[in-house]
Coordinates of C-alpha atoms (C1' of nucleotides) in Angstrom, one line a residue:
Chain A
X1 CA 65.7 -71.1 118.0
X2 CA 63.0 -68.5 119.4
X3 CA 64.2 -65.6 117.7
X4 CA 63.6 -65.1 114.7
X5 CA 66.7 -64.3 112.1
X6 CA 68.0 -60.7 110.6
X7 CA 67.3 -61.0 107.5
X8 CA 69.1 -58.3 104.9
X9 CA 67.3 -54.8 104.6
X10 CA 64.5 -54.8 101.5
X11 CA 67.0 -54.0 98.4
X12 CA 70.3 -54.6 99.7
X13 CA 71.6 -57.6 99.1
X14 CA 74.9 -59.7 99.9
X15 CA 77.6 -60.3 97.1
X16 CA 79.0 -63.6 98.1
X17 CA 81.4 -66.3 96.4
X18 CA 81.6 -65.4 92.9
X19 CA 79.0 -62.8 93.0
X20 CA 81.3 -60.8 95.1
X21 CA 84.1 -61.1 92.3
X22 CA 81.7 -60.0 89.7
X23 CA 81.4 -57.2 91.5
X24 CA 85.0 -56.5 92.2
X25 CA 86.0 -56.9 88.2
X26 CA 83.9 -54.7 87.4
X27 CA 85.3 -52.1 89.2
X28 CA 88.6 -53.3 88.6
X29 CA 88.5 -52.8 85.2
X30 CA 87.1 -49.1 85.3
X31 CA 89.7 -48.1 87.2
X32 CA 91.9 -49.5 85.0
X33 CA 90.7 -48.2 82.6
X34 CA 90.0 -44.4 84.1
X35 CA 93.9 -44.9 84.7
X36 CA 95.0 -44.9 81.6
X37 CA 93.3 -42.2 80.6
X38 CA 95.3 -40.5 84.1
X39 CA 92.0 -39.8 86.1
X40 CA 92.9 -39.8 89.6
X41 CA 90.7 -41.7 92.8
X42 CA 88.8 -39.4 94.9
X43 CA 87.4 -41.4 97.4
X44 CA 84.6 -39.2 99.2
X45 CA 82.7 -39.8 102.2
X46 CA 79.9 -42.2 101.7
X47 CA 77.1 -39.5 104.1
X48 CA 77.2 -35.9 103.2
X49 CA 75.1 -33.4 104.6
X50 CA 71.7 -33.0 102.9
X51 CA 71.9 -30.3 101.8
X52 CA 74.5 -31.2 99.1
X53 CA 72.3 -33.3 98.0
X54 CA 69.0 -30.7 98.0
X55 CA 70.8 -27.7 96.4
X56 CA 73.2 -30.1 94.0
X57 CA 71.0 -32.7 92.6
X58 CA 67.8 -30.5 93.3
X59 CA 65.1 -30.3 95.3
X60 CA 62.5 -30.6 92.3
X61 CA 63.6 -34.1 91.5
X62 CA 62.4 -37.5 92.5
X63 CA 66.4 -38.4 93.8
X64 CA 66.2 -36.0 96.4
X65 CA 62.7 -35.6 97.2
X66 CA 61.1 -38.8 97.0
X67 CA 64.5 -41.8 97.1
X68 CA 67.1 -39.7 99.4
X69 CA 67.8 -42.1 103.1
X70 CA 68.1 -38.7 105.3
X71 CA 68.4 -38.2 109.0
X72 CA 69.7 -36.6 111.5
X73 CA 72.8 -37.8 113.7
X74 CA 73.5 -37.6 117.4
X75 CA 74.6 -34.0 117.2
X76 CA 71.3 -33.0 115.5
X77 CA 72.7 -32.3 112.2
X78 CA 71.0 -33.1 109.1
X79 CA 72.4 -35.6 106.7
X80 CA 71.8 -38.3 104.0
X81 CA 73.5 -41.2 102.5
X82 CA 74.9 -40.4 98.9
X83 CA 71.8 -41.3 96.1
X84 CA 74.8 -40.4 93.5
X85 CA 78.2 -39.6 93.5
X86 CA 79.0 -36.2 91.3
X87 CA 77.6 -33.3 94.1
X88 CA 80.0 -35.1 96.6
X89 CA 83.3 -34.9 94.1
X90 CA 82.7 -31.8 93.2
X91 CA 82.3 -30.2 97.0
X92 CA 85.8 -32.3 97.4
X93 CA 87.6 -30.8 94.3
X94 CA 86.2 -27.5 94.3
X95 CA 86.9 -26.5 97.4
X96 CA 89.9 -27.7 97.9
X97 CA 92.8 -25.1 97.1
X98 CA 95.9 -27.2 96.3
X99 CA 93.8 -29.1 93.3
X100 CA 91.0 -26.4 92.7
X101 CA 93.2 -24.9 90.1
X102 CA 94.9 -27.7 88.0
X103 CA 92.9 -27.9 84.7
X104 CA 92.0 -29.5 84.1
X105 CA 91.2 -32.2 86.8
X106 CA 90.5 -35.6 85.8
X107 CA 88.8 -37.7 88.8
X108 CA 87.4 -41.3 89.3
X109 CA 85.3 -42.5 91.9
X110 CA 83.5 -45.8 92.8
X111 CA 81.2 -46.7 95.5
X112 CA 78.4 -47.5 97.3
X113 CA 75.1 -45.5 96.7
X114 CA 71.9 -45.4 98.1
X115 CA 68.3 -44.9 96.9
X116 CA 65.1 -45.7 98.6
X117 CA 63.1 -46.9 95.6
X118 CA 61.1 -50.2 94.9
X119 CA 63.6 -52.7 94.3
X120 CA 63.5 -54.9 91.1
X121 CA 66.1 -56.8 89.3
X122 CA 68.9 -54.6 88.5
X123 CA 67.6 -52.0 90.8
X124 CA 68.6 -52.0 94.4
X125 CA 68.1 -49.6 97.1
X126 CA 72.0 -50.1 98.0
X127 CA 73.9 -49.8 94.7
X128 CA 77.3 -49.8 93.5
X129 CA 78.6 -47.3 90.7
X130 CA 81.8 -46.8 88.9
X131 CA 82.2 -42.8 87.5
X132 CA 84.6 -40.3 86.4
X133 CA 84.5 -36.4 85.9
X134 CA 86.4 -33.9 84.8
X135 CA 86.3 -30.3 86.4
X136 CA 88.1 -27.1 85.5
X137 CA 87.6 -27.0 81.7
X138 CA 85.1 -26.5 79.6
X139 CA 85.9 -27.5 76.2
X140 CA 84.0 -30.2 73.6
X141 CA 87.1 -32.3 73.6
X142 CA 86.9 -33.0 76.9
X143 CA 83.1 -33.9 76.5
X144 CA 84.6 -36.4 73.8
X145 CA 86.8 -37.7 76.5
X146 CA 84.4 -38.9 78.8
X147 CA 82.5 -40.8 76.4
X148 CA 85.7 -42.3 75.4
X149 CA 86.5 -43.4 78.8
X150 CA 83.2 -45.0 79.3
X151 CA 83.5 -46.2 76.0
X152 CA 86.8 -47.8 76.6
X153 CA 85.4 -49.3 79.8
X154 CA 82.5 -51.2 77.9
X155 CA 84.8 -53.0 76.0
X156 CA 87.2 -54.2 78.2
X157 CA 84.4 -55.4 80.2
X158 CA 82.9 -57.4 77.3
X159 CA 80.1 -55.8 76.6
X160 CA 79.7 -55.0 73.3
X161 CA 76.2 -53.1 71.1
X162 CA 76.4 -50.1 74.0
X163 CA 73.8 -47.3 72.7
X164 CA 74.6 -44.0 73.3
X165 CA 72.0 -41.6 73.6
X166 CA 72.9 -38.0 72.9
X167 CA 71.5 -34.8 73.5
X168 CA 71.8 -30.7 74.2
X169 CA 70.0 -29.1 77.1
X170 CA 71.6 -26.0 76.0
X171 CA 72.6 -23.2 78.7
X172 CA 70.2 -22.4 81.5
X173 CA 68.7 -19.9 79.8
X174 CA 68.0 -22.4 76.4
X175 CA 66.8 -24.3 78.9
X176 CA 64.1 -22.6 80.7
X177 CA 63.1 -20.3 77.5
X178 CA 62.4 -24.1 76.1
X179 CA 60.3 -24.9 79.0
X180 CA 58.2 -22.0 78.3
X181 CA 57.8 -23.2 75.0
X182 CA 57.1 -26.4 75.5
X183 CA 54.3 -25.4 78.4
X184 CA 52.7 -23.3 75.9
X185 CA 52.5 -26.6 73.6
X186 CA 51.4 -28.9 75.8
X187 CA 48.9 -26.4 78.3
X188 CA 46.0 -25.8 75.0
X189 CA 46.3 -29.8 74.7
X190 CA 45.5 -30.7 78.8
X191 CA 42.6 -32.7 78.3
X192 CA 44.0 -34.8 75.9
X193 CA 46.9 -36.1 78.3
X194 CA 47.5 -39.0 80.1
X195 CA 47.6 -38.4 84.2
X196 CA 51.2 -38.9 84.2
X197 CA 51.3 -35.9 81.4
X198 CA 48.6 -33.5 83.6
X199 CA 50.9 -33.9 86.4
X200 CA 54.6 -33.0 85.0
X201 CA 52.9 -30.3 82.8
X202 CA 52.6 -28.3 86.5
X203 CA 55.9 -30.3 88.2
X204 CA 58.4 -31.2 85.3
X205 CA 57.3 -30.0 81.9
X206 CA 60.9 -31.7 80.4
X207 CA 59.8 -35.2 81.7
X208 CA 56.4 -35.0 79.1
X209 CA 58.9 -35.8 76.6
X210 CA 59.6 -38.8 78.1
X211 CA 55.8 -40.2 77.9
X212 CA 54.8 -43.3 75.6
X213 CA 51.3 -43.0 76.0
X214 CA 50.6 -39.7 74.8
X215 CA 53.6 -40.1 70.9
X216 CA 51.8 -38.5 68.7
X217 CA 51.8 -35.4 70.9
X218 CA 55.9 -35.9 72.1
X219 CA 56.6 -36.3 68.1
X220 CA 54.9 -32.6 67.3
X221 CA 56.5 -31.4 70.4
X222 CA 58.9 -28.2 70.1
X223 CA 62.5 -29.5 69.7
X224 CA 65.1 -28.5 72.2
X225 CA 67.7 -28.3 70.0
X226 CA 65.6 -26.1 67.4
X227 CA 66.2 -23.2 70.3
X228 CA 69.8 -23.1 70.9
X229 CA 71.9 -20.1 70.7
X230 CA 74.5 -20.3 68.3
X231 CA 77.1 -20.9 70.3
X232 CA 75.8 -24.2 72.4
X233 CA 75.3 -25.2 69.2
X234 CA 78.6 -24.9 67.8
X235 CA 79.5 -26.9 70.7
X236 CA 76.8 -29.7 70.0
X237 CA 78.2 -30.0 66.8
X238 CA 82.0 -30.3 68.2
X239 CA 81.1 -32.9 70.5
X240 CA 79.7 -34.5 67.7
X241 CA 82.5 -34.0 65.5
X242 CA 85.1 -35.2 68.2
X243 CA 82.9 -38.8 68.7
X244 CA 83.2 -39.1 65.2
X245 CA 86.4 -38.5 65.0
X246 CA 87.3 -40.7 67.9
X247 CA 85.2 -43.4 66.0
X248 CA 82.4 -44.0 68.9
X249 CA 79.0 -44.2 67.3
X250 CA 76.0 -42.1 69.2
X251 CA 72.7 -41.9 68.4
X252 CA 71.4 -37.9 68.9
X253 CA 68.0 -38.2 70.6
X254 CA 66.3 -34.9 71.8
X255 CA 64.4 -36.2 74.6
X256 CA 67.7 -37.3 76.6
X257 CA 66.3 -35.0 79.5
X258 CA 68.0 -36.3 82.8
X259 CA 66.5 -36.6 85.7
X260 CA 69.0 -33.9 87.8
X261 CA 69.0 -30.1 87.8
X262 CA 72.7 -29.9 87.0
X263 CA 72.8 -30.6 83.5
X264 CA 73.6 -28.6 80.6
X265 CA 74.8 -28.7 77.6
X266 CA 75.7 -32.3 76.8
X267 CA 73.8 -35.0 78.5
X268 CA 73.8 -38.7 77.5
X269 CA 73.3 -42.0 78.5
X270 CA 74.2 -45.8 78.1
X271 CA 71.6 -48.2 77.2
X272 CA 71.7 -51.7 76.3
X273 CA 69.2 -54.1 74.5
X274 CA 69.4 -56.7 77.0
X275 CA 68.1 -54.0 79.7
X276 CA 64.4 -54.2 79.7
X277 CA 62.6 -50.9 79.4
X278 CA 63.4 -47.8 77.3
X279 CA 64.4 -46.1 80.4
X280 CA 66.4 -48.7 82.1
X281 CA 69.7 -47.0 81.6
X282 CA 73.4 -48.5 82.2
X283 CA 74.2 -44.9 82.6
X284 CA 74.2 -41.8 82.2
X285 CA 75.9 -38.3 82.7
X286 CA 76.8 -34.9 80.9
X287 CA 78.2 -31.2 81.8
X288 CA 77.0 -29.6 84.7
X289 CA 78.9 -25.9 84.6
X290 CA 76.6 -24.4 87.1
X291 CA 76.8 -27.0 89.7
X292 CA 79.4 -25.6 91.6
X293 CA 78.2 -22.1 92.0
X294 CA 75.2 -24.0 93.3
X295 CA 77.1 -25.4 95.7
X296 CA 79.1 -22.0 96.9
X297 CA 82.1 -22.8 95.5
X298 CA 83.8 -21.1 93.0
X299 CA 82.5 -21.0 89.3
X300 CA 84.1 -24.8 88.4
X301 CA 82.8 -25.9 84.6
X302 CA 82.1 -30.0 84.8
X303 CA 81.5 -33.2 83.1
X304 CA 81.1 -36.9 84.2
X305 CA 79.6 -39.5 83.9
X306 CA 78.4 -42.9 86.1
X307 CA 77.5 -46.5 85.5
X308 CA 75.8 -49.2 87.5
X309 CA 77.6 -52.1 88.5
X310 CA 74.6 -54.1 89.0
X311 CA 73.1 -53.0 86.1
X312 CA 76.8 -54.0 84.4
X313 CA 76.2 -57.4 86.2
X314 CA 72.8 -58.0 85.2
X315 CA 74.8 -57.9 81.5
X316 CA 78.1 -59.5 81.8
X317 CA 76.0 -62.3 83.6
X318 CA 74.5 -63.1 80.6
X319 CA 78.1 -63.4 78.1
X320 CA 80.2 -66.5 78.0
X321 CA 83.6 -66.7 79.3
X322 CA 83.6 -63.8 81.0
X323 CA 86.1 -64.9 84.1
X324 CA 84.8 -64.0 87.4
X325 CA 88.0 -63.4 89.5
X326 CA 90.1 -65.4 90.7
X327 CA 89.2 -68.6 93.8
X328 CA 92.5 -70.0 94.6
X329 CA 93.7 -72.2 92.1
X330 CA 95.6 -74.9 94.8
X331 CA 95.1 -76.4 97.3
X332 CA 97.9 -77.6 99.3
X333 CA 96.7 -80.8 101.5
X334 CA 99.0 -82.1 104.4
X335 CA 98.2 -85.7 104.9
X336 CA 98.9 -86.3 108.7
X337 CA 100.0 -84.4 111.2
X338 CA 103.5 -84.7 110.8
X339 CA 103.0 -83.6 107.4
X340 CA 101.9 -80.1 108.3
X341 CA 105.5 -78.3 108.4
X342 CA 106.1 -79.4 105.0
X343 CA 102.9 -78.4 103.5
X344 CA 103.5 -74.9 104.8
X345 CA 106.4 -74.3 103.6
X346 CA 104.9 -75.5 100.2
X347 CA 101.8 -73.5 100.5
X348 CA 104.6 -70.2 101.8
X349 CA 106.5 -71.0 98.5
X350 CA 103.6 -70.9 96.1
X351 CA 102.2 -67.6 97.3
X352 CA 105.5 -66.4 97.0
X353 CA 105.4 -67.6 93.3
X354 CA 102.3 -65.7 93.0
X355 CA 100.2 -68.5 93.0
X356 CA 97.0 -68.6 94.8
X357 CA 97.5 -71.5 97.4
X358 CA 94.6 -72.4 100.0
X359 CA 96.2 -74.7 102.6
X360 CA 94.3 -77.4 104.4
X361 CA 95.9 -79.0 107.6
X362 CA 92.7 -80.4 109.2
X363 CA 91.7 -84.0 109.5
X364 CA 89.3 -85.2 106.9
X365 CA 89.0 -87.7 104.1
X366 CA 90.7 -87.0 101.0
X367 CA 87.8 -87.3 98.4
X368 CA 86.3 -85.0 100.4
X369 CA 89.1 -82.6 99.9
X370 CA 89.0 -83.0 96.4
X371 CA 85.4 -82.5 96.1
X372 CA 86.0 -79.1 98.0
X373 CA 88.2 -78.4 95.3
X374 CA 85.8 -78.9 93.0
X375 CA 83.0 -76.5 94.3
X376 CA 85.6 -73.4 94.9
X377 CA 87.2 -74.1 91.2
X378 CA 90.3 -75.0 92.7
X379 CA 91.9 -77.0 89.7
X380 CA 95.2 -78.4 91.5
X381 CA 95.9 -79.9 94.6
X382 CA 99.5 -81.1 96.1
X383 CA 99.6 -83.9 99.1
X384 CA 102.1 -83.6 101.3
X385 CA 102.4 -87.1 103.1
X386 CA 104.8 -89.5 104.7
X387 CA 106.5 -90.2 101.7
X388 CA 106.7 -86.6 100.4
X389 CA 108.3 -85.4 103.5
X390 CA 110.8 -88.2 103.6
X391 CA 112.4 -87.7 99.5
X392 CA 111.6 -83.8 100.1
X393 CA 109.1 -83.9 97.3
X394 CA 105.3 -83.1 96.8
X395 CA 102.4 -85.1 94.7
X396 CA 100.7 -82.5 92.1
X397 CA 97.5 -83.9 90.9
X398 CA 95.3 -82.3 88.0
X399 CA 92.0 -82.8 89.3
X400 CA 90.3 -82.2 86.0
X401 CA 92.3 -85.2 84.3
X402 CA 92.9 -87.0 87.4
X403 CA 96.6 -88.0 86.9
X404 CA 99.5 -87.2 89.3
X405 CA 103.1 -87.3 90.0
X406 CA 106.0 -87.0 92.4
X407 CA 107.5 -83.6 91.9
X408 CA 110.5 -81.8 93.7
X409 CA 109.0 -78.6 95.0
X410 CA 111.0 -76.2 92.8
X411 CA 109.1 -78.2 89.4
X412 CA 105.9 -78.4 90.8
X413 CA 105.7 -74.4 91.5
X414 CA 107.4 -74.1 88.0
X415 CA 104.5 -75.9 86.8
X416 CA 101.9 -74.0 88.3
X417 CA 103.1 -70.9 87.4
X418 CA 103.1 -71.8 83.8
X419 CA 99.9 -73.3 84.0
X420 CA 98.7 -70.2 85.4
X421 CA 100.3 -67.8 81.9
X422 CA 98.0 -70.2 79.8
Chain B
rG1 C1' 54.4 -44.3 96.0
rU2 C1' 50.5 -47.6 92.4
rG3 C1' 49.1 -52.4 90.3
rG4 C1' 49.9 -57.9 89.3
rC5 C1' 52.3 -62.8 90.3
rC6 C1' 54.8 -65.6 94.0
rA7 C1' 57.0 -67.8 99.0
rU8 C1' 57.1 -76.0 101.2
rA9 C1' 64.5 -79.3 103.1
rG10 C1' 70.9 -76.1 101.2
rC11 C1' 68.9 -76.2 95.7
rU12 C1' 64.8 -77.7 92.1
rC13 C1' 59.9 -78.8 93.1
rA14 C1' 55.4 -82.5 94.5
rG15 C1' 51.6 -82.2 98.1
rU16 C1' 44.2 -84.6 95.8
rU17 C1' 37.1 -81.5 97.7
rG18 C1' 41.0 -78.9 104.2
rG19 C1' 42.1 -85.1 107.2
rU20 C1' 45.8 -87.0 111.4
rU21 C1' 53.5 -88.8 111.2
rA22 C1' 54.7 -83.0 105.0
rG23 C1' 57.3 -86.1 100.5
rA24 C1' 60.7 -86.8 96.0
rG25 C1' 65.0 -85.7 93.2
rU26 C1' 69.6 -83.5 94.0
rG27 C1' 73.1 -81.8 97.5
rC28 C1' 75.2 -82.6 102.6
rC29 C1' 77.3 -86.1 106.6
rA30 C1' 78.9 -91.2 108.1
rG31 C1' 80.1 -96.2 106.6
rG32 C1' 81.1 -100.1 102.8
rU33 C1' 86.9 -98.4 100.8
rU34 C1' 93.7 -97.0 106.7
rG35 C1' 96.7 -91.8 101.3
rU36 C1' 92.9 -90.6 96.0
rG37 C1' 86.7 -87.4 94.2
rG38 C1' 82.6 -89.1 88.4
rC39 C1' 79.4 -95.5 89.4
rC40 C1' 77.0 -98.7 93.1
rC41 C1' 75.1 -100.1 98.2
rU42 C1' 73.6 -99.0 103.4
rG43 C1' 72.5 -95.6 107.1
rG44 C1' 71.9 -90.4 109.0
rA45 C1' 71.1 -85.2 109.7
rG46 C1' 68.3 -81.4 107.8
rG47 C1' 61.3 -78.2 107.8
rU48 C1' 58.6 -72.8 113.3
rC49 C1' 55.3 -75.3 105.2
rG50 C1' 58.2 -66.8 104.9
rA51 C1' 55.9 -64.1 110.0
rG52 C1' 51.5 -63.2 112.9
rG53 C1' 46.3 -63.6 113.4
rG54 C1' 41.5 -65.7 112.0
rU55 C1' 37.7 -69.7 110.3
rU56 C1' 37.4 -75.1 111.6
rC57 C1' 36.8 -81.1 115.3
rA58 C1' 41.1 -80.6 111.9
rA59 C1' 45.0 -75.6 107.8
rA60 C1' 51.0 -76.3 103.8
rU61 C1' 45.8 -76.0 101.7
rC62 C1' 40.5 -71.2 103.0
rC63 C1' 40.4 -65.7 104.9
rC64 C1' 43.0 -61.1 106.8
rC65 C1' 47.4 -58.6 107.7
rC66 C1' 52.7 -58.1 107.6
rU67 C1' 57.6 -59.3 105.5
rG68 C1' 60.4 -60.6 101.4
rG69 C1' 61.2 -61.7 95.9
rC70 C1' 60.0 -61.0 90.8
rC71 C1' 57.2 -58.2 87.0
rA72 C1' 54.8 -53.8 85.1
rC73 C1' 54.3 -48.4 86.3
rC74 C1' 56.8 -43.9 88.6
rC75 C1' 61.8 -42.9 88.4
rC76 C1' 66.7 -43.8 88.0
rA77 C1' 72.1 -46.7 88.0

RNA sequence: GUGGCCAUAGCUCAGUUGGUUAGAGUGCCAGGUUGUGGCCCUGGAGGUCGAGGGUUCAAAUCCCCCUGGCCACCCCA
């Protein structure tokens, strides 16, 4: 009684009962889903070194420089826990000859992630995200693709009025010639800016666009997409012409920045009404052709995307008759002791049937039993007693309508396994 | 990393200007009822009042600090 409990670290948490099946169908359903499109699992390790993470992801952002769990292990060597999946795949499938040169090469990944941030509903330090990208090929279509996928994956998970936010970061080149410019707006107009602005005018001149405070100057701001060269356009307009095509509806919003260095041409991400907070994302991803060579691996063009679970949750949570996985749906109940072979041989022939079949031979009263029942959503119970054994039977009982009867055991699992189609 | 609100039984919450043994509802367990759960009756278990320190004759209550949760920033999933 002296010492005091462990208590779970600040922004992990535990999934249990039906939070853990939430959980689970989530990510059940994306890989479904990424199935049928034939992405393939890469499972990756869940520590890299850190320097995957500092050269991939970039040392200029918050991820890496400010969130990222690193340390060093017993053998002195310098690692971190994954904040995001993509720099991990890509070492995996880039490097790796007997898959490096199928294109293209469509992988799925889920997992858990790690961030040290402040945790808040939604946000956790310990997350879980569900992701696919595509390496090898570097085409619009394949941009259109990935969206698809995602798109595919929000609606067989229920969750309908997704808005997809689109944007152009252009080559590296648009890129940085567009920082220039947008430094050379936003430097005459210092003294008017908010802190925040002051600051990512000298660290991250992309992230002013992403200010409320200061509109009226974002809304005069130089447009990224004003400054492409002709041929990232053309591919803008493509991708565009694909979604269309495909029937997903996008919103194109020019301050879709990202917060990684990777990006490039098309970025986007998922946002949802129910979220609070214009930047509280379900997602997010885009094309990352350079992050390879970043890497040291061989020039690998790339484009993915992510979602968070929680963040999934936190939605799903809120629909109607969304069903949360499956409890077992009987329970098989051996009155005495002598009952117990019986009821074993009931509960083996159920499972066998494919139906989910808890089995209680302990002592106890019954209408505790059946209240058991009723917390774990266990709609069916069959008593195996005296009688039972004796005329080789069982006693199914409905314990939302409360009525019964004496079955042979070939009817009753006939029965449940119907009742199961419904 | 910054700011705000909060923490009492498994759960939802009372708890008076600081006052002696911290309560209610609900849930849980046992019995009334030998193999049948929704009502009723009886009894029971369950609290370091989030942790630690301070003020006081006396702290759940006031002060400090820590931990944790939520919210708004920062940022992202």
């Amino acid at each position: 009684m002296s010492t005091p409990a462990i208590a779970a670290p600040r922004g992990t948490r535990d999934y249990l009962d039906g939070d853990g099946a939430a959980l689970l169908s989530c990510i059940d359903i994306h890989r479904r889903v990424s199935s049928l499109f034939g992405y393939r699992h890469v499972i990756t390790p869940i520590f890299e070194a850190a320097e995957l993470f500092e050269r991939g992801t970039g040392t200029g952002t918050d991820v890496v420089e400010k969130e990222m769990y690193s340390f060093t292990d017993r053998g002195n060597r310098a690692l971190a826990l994954r904040p995001e999946g993509t720099p991990g795949v890509i070492r995996a499938l880039a490097a790796d000859p007997a898959v490096r040169d199928i294109r293209p090469y469509r992988a799925q990944y889920d997992g858990p992630m790690f961030r040290y941030d402040r945790p808040q509903k939604g946000r956790y330090r310990e997350f879980h995200q569900v992701g696919v990208e595509v390496l090898g090929v570097r085409d619009p279509n394949i941009d259109v693709e990935v969206l698809h996928v995602a798109w595919e994956t929000f609606s067989a998970l229920g969750i309908g009025n997704v808005d997809i936010r689109l944007n152009s970061l252009g080559s590296r080149e648009d890129r940085l010639h567009y920082r220039d410019e947008l430094v050379a707006y936003y430097t005459p107009l210092r003294d008017e800016l908010c802190e925040d602005c002051r600051r990512r005018l000298d660290t991250n001149p992309l992230r002013l666009l992403d200010c409320k405070t200061d509109a009226r100057h974002v809304a005069a701001a130089p447009i990224l997409l004003d400054g492409l060269a002709a041929d990232t356009r053309t591919y803008f307009h493509d991708v565009q012409e694909g979604l269309r095509a495909e029937g997903i509806p996008f919103t194109v919003d020019p301050r879709i920045v990202r917060g990684l260095d990777y990006y490039c041409d098309t970025t986007f991400e998922f946002w949802h009404s129910s979220l609070n907070g214009a930047q509280n994302a379900l997602g997010g991803g885009g094309r990352y052709d350079g992050l390879a060579e970043v890497l040291g691996l061989p020039h690998t063009p790339g484009v993915g995307y992510a979602l968070g679970v929680e963040r999934l949750m936190v939605i799903r949570s809120e629909l109607e008759g969304i069903q949360q996985g499956l409890s077992p749906s009987v329970l098989v109940i051996a009155l005495d002791a002598e009952s117990v072979k019986h009821a074993r041989t009931c509960a083996t022939a159920l499972r066998a049937a494919s139906v989910p079949t808890a089995l209680d031979v302990a002592k106890g009263k019954l209408d505790r039993k059946f209240r058991w029942c009723e917390r774990m959503g266990v709609s069916w119970c069959i008593m195996c007693g005296e009688d039972e054994v004796r005329d080789g039977q069982v006693t199914l009982r409905n314990l939302q309508d409360r009525t019964q009867e004496r079955l042979d055991m070939d009817a009753c699992i006939a029965r449940l396994a119907a009742s199961r189609e419904e």
